[in-house]
Short mmCIF file of C-alpha atoms in Angstrom, two decimals:
data_model
loop_
_atom_site.label_atom_id
_atom_site.label_comp_id
_atom_site.label_asym_id
_atom_site.label_seq_id
_atom_site.Cartn_x
_atom_site.Cartn_y
_atom_site.Cartn_z
CA UNK A 1412 2.20 16.74 -3.64
CA UNK A 1413 4.67 15.57 -5.69
CA UNK A 1414 3.98 11.41 -5.39
CA UNK A 1415 3.90 10.23 -8.55
CA UNK A 1416 0.32 8.63 -8.93
CA UNK A 1417 -1.48 6.32 -11.38
CA UNK A 1418 -4.12 3.35 -11.87
CA UNK A 1419 -3.95 0.37 -14.08
CA UNK A 1420 -6.75 -1.16 -15.59
CA UNK A 1421 -6.40 -5.04 -16.54
CA UNK A 1422 -8.22 -8.74 -16.83
CA UNK A 1423 -6.90 -12.12 -16.48
CA UNK A 1424 -4.84 -13.81 -14.12
CA UNK A 1425 -1.24 -12.52 -15.82
CA UNK A 1426 -1.31 -8.81 -15.83
CA UNK A 1427 -2.19 -9.49 -11.56
CA UNK A 1428 1.20 -11.42 -10.79
CA UNK A 1429 2.75 -7.76 -12.80
CA UNK A 1430 3.45 -7.01 -9.27
CA UNK A 1431 4.77 -9.59 -8.04
CA UNK A 1432 6.81 -10.98 -10.79
CA UNK A 1433 8.71 -7.68 -10.95
CA UNK A 1434 9.00 -7.21 -7.05
CA UNK A 1435 10.22 -9.51 -4.76
CA UNK A 1436 7.90 -10.50 -2.58
CA UNK A 1437 9.35 -9.06 1.55
CA UNK A 1438 5.75 -10.74 3.42
CA UNK A 1439 2.07 -11.08 3.27
CA UNK A 1440 -0.98 -11.44 5.77
CA UNK A 1441 -3.99 -12.06 5.65
CA UNK A 1442 -5.90 -9.82 8.02
CA UNK A 1443 -10.15 -9.79 8.45
CA UNK A 1444 -11.77 -6.76 7.06
CA UNK A 1445 -12.35 -5.56 10.83
CA UNK A 1446 -10.77 -2.76 12.92
CA UNK A 1447 -8.39 -5.29 15.35
CA UNK A 1448 -6.44 -5.70 11.96
CA UNK A 1449 -5.37 -2.11 11.56
CA UNK A 1450 -2.83 -2.89 14.30
CA UNK A 1451 -1.96 -6.42 13.07
CA UNK A 1452 -0.51 -4.25 10.79
CA UNK A 1453 1.26 -1.67 12.27
CA UNK A 1454 3.46 -4.60 13.66
CA UNK A 1455 3.43 -6.82 10.88
CA UNK A 1456 5.15 -3.85 8.87
CA UNK A 1457 7.59 -2.79 11.72
CA UNK A 1458 8.76 -6.67 11.90
CA UNK A 1459 9.57 -6.24 8.30
CA UNK A 1460 11.13 -3.25 7.98
CA UNK A 1461 13.91 -3.69 11.06
CA UNK A 1462 13.42 -6.76 9.60
CA UNK A 1463 14.83 -6.23 6.01
CA UNK A 1464 17.76 -3.62 7.25
CA UNK A 1465 15.34 -0.36 6.41
CA UNK A 1466 14.69 0.56 9.32
CA UNK A 1467 14.68 4.51 8.27
CA UNK A 1468 11.72 4.46 6.31
CA UNK A 1469 9.09 2.40 9.64
CA UNK A 1470 7.63 5.54 10.53
CA UNK A 1471 5.93 6.29 7.08
CA UNK A 1472 5.40 2.24 6.04
CA UNK A 1473 3.41 2.53 9.69
CA UNK A 1474 1.53 4.70 8.75
CA UNK A 1475 0.67 4.40 4.86
CA UNK A 1476 -0.19 0.61 6.38
CA UNK A 1477 -2.72 1.90 8.81
CA UNK A 1478 -4.68 4.24 6.27
CA UNK A 1479 -4.81 1.74 3.43
CA UNK A 1480 -6.01 -1.36 5.86
CA UNK A 1481 -8.01 0.98 7.85
CA UNK A 1482 -9.34 1.84 4.09
CA UNK A 1483 -10.66 -1.15 3.28
CA UNK A 1484 -11.76 -2.13 6.77
CA UNK A 1485 -14.13 1.19 6.24
CA UNK A 1486 -15.59 0.06 3.25
CA UNK A 1487 -15.26 -3.08 3.29
CA UNK A 1488 -18.44 -5.12 1.50
CA UNK A 1489 -18.75 -7.25 4.40
CA UNK A 1490 -17.10 -6.84 7.84
CA UNK A 1491 -14.90 -10.15 8.26
CA UNK A 1492 -14.30 -10.42 4.89
CA UNK A 1493 -10.37 -11.47 4.52
CA UNK A 1494 -7.88 -8.48 2.92
CA UNK A 1495 -4.18 -8.80 2.21
CA UNK A 1496 -1.91 -7.25 2.33
CA UNK A 1497 1.38 -7.87 0.59
CA UNK A 1498 4.84 -5.85 1.14
CA UNK A 1499 7.17 -6.61 -1.85
CA UNK A 1500 10.62 -4.71 -3.28
CA UNK A 1501 10.31 -2.83 -6.72
CA UNK A 1502 13.88 -1.50 -6.54
CA UNK A 1503 14.97 0.42 -4.97
CA UNK A 1504 11.26 0.63 -3.13
CA UNK A 1505 9.20 -0.88 -0.79
CA UNK A 1506 5.51 -1.33 -1.47
CA UNK A 1507 3.17 -1.28 1.04
CA UNK A 1508 -0.09 -3.09 -1.02
CA UNK A 1509 -4.06 -3.79 0.18
CA UNK A 1510 -5.81 -6.44 -1.44
CA UNK A 1511 -9.98 -6.18 -1.46
CA UNK A 1512 -13.19 -7.16 -3.48
CA UNK A 1513 -14.94 -4.29 -3.04
CA UNK A 1514 -14.53 -2.79 -6.31
CA UNK A 1515 -14.95 0.67 -5.53
CA UNK A 1516 -12.07 2.67 -5.17
CA UNK A 1517 -10.74 4.96 -2.81
CA UNK A 1518 -11.08 8.53 -3.64
CA UNK A 1519 -8.98 11.84 -3.11
CA UNK A 1520 -11.49 14.33 -1.58
CA UNK A 1521 -11.22 18.03 -0.24
CA UNK A 1522 -9.62 17.92 3.12
CA UNK A 1523 -9.88 19.98 6.71
CA UNK A 1524 -7.05 19.28 8.33
CA UNK A 1525 -9.62 19.82 10.90
CA UNK A 1526 -11.63 16.51 10.50
CA UNK A 1527 -10.43 13.96 12.50
CA UNK A 1528 -11.28 11.13 9.60
CA UNK A 1529 -11.49 11.57 5.38
CA UNK A 1530 -7.78 12.48 5.45
CA UNK A 1531 -6.86 8.96 3.99
CA UNK A 1532 -5.33 9.02 0.85
CA UNK A 1533 -4.40 12.69 0.55
CA UNK A 1534 -1.39 10.85 3.92
CA UNK A 1535 -0.72 8.48 1.09
CA UNK A 1536 -0.16 10.77 -1.95
CA UNK A 1537 2.14 13.04 0.69
CA UNK A 1538 4.35 10.56 1.62
CA UNK A 1539 3.93 7.97 -1.44
CA UNK A 1540 6.74 8.35 -3.78
CA UNK A 1541 3.90 6.63 -6.20
CA UNK A 1542 0.29 5.39 -5.29
CA UNK A 1543 -2.06 3.99 -7.63
CA UNK A 1544 -5.21 1.67 -7.48
CA UNK A 1545 -5.40 -1.80 -10.02
CA UNK A 1546 -8.42 -3.12 -10.29
CA UNK A 1547 -8.31 -7.25 -10.20
CA UNK A 1548 -9.85 -9.98 -10.81
CA UNK A 1549 -11.43 -10.77 -6.90
CA UNK A 1550 -11.18 -7.20 -6.62
CA UNK A 1551 -8.52 -4.19 -6.12
CA UNK A 1552 -4.93 -3.36 -4.79
CA UNK A 1553 -4.61 -0.29 -3.15
CA UNK A 1554 -0.81 0.89 -3.12
CA UNK A 1555 1.90 2.82 -2.24
CA UNK A 1556 5.97 2.94 -2.48
CA UNK A 1557 8.85 4.73 -0.21
CA UNK A 1558 11.42 4.70 -1.84
CA UNK A 1559 13.85 2.51 1.28
CA UNK A 1560 17.46 0.75 -0.22
CA UNK A 1561 20.12 2.81 -2.64
CA UNK A 1562 19.81 3.23 -6.44
CA UNK A 1563 21.24 0.09 -7.85
CA UNK A 1564 24.70 1.35 -9.47
CA UNK A 1565 25.56 0.32 -13.02
CA UNK A 1566 27.91 -1.68 -13.90
CA UNK A 1567 31.60 -0.57 -14.74
CA UNK A 1568 32.80 -0.77 -18.26
#
């Protein structure tokens, strides 16, 4: 796995806004912590990647959002609690964030590829360029990033 992983611990509203302030919000969707939210999240990302001119990342983005939302639904403290899916552009990367009120962090565990469950965080680590978990005042944000746009060209001198 070549993906970069980091976790940021914070408290306070200013820090919680960092990703939004440094990235361009592309879309946001509030979903209940329920299994029917997973296909809705995939359809949202599919539509958004097409509309933003990055259809080449659609398949990876759909897998990633599916894994993040599935994990949030599966480990929700209460069924039906609201989850927030936030899609951002951060420089040349597409950032997918799933916010939920649970303080429980996903963990990478030994993966048996023959198992039907338990591979979500492994897949995120394998597909995403960067991924991590941020603690928020209301729970946590689990996120990942994919390269989606060409790097910005430096200005000519």
